[in-house]
Coordinates of N, CA, C and O in Angstrom, one line a residue:
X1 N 0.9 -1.2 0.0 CA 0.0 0.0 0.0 C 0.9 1.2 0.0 O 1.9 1.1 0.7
X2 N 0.7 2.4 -0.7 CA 1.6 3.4 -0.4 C 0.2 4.5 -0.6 O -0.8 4.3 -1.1
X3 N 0.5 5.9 0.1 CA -0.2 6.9 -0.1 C 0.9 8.3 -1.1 O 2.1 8.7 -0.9
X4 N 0.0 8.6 -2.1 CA 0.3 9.7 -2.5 C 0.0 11.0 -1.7 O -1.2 11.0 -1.4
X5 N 0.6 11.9 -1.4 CA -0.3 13.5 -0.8 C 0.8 14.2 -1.3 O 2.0 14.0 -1.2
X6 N 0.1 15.3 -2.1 CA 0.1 16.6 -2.7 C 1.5 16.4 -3.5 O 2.3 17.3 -3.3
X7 N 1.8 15.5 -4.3 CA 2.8 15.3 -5.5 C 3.9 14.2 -4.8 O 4.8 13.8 -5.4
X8 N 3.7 13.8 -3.4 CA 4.8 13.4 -2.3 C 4.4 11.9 -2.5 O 3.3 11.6 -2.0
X9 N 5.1 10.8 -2.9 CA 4.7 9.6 -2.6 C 5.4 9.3 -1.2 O 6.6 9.5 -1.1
X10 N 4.6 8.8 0.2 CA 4.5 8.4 1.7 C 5.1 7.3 1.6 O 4.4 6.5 1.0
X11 N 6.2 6.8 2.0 CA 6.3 5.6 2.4 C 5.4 4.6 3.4 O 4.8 5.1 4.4
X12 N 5.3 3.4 3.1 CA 4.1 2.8 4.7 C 5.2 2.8 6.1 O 4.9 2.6 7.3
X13 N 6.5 3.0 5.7 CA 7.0 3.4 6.9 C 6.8 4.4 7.5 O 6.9 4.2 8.7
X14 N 6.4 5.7 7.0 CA 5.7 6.5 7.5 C 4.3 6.8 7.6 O 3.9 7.9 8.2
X15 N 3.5 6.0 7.0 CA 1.6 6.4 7.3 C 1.7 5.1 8.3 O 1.4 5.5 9.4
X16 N 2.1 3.8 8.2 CA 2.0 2.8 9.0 C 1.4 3.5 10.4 O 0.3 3.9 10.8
X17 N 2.4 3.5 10.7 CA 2.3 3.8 12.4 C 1.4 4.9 12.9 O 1.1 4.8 14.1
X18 N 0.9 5.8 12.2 CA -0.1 6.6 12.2 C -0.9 5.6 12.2 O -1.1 4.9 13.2
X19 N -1.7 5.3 10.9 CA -2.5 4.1 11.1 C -3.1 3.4 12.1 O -4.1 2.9 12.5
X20 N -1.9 3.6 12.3 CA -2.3 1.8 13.7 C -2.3 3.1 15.1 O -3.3 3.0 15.8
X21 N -1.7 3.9 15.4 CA -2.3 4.8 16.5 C -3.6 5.2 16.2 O -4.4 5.3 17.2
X22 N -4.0 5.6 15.2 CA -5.2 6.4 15.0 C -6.3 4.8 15.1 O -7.4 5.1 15.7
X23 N -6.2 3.8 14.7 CA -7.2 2.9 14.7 C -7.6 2.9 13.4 O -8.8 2.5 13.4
X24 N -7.1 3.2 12.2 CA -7.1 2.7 11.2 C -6.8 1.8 10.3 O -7.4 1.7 9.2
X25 N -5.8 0.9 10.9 CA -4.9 0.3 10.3 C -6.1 -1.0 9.8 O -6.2 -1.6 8.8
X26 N -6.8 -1.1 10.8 CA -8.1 -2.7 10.9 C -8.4 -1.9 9.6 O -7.9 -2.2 8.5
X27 N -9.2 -1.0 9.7 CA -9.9 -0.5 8.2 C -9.4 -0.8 7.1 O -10.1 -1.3 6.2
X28 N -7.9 -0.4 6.8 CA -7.3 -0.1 6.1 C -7.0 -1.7 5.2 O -7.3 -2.1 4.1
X29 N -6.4 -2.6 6.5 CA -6.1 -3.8 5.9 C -7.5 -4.9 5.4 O -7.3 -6.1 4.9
X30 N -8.5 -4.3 5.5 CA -9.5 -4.9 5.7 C -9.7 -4.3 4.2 O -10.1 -5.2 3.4
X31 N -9.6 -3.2 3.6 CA -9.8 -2.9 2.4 C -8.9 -3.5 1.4 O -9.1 -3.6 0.2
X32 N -8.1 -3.8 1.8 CA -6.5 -4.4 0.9 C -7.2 -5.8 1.2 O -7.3 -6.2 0.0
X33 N -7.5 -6.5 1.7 CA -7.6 -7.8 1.7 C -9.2 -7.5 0.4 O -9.0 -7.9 -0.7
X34 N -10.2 -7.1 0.5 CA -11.1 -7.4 0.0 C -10.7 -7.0 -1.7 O -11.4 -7.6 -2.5
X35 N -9.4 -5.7 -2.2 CA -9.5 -5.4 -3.0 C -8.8 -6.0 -4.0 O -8.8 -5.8 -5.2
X36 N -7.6 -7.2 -2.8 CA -6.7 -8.2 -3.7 C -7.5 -8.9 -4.1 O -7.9 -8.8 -5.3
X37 N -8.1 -9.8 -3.4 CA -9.2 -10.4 -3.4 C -10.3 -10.7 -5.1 O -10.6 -11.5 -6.0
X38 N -10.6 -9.5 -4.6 CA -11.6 -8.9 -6.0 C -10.2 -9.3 -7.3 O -10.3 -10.2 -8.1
X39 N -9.3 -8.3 -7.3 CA -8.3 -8.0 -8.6 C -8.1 -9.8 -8.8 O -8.3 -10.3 -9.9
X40 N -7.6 -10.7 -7.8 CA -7.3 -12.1 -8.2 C -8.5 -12.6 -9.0 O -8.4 -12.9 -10.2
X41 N -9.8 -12.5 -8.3 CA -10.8 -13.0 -8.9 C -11.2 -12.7 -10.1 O -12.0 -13.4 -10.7
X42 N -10.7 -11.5 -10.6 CA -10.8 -11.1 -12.0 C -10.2 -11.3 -13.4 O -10.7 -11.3 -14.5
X43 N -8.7 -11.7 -12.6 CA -7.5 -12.1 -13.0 C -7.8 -13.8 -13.4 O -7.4 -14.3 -14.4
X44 N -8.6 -14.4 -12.3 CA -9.0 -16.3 -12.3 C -10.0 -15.9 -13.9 O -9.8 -16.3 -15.1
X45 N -11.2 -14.6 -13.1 CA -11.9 -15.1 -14.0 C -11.5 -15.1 -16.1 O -11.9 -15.8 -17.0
X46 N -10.6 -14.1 -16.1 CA -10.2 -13.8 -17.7 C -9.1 -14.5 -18.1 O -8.5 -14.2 -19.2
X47 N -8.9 -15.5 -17.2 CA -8.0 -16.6 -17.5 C -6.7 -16.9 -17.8 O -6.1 -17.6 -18.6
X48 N -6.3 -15.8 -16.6 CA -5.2 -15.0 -16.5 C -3.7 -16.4 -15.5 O -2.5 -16.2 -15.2
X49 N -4.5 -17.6 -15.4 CA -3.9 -18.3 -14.8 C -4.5 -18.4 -13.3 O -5.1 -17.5 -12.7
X50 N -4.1 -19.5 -12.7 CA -4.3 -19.9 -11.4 C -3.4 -19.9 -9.9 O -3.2 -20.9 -9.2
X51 N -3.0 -18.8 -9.8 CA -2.0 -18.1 -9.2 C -2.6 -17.6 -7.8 O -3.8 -17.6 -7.6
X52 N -1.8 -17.4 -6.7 CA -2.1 -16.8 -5.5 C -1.3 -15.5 -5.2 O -0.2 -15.1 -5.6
X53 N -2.1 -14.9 -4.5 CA -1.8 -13.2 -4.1 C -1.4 -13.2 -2.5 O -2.0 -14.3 -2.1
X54 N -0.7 -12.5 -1.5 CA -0.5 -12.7 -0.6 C -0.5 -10.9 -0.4 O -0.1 -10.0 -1.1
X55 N -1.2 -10.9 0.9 CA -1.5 -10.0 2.2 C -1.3 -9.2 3.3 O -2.1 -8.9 4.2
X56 N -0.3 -8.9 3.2 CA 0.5 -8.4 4.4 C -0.9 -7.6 5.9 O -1.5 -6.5 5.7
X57 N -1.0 -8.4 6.8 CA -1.8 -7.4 7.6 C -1.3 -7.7 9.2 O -1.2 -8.8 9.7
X58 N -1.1 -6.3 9.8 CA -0.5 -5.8 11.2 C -1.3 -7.0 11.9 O -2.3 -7.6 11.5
X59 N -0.4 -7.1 13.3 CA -1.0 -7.7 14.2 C -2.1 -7.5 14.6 O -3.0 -8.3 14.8
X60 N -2.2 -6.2 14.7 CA -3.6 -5.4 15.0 C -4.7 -6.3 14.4 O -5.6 -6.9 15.0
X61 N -4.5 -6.4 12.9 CA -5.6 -7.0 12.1 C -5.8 -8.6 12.5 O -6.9 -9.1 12.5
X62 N -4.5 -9.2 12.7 CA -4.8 -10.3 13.2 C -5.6 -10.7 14.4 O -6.2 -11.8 14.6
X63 N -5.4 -9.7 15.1 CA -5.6 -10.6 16.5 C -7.2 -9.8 16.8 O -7.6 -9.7 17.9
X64 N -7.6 -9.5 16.1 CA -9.2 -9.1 16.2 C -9.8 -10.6 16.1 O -9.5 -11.7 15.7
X65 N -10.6 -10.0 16.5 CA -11.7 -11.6 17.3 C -12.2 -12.6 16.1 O -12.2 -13.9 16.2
X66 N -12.7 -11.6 14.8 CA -13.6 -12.0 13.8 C -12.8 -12.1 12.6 O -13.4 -12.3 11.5
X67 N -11.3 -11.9 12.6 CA -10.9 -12.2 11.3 C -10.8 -13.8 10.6 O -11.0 -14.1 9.5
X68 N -10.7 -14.3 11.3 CA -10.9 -16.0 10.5 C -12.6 -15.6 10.0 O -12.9 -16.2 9.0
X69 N -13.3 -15.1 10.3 CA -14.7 -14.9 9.9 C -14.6 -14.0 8.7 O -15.3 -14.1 7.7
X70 N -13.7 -13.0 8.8 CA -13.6 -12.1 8.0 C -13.6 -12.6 6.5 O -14.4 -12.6 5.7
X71 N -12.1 -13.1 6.5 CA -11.7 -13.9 5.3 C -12.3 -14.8 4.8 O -12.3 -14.9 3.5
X72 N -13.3 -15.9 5.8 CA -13.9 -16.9 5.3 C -15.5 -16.3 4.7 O -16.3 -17.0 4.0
X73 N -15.7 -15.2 5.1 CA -17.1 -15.0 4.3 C -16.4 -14.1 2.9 O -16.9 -14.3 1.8
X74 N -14.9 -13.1 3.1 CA -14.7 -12.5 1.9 C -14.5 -13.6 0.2 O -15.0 -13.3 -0.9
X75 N -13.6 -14.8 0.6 CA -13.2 -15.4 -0.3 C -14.1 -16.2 -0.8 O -13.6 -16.8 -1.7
X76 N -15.5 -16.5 -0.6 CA -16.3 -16.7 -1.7 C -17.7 -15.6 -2.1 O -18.7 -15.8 -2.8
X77 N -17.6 -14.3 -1.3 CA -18.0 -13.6 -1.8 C -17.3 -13.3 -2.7 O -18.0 -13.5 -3.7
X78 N -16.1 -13.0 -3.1 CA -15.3 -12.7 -4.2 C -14.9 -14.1 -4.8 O -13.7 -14.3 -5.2
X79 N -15.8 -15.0 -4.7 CA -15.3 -16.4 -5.9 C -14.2 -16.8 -6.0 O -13.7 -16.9 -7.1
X80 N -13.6 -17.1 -4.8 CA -12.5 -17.1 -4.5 C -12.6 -18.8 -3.3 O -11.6 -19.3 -2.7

């Protein structure tokens, strides 16, 4: 993930850690998981090959209560 602001590409060494103090980071990685997700599934579907995508998400994200739920309802809503 990287952020652009105002012509400046951010490193995630520096938005990271903001992130995760502010309570964003759950958000954030939660959108990156649903949007690989999607892009693989699009990639399966136009027969782009049968390939795997990998995830990077903070502890934060892990150790929330409902992520094994999370993933298991995203990956066949996205046909996956």
């Amino acid at each position: 993930m990287r952020w652009q602001h105002e012509g400046r590409l951010i490193s995630p060494g520096e938005f990271i850690p903001l992130a995760e103090e502010t309570g964003l980071i759950v958000p954030m990685g939660e959108w990156a998981l649903e949007t690989a997700c999607g892009q693989l599934a699009q990639w399966r579907a136009r027969g782009k090959g049968d390939f795997y995508v990998g995830v990077n998400l903070t502890a934060s994200h892990v150790q929330q209560r409902d992520v094994e739920r999370q993933v298991g309802d995203l990956l066949p809503k996205q046909g996956l």
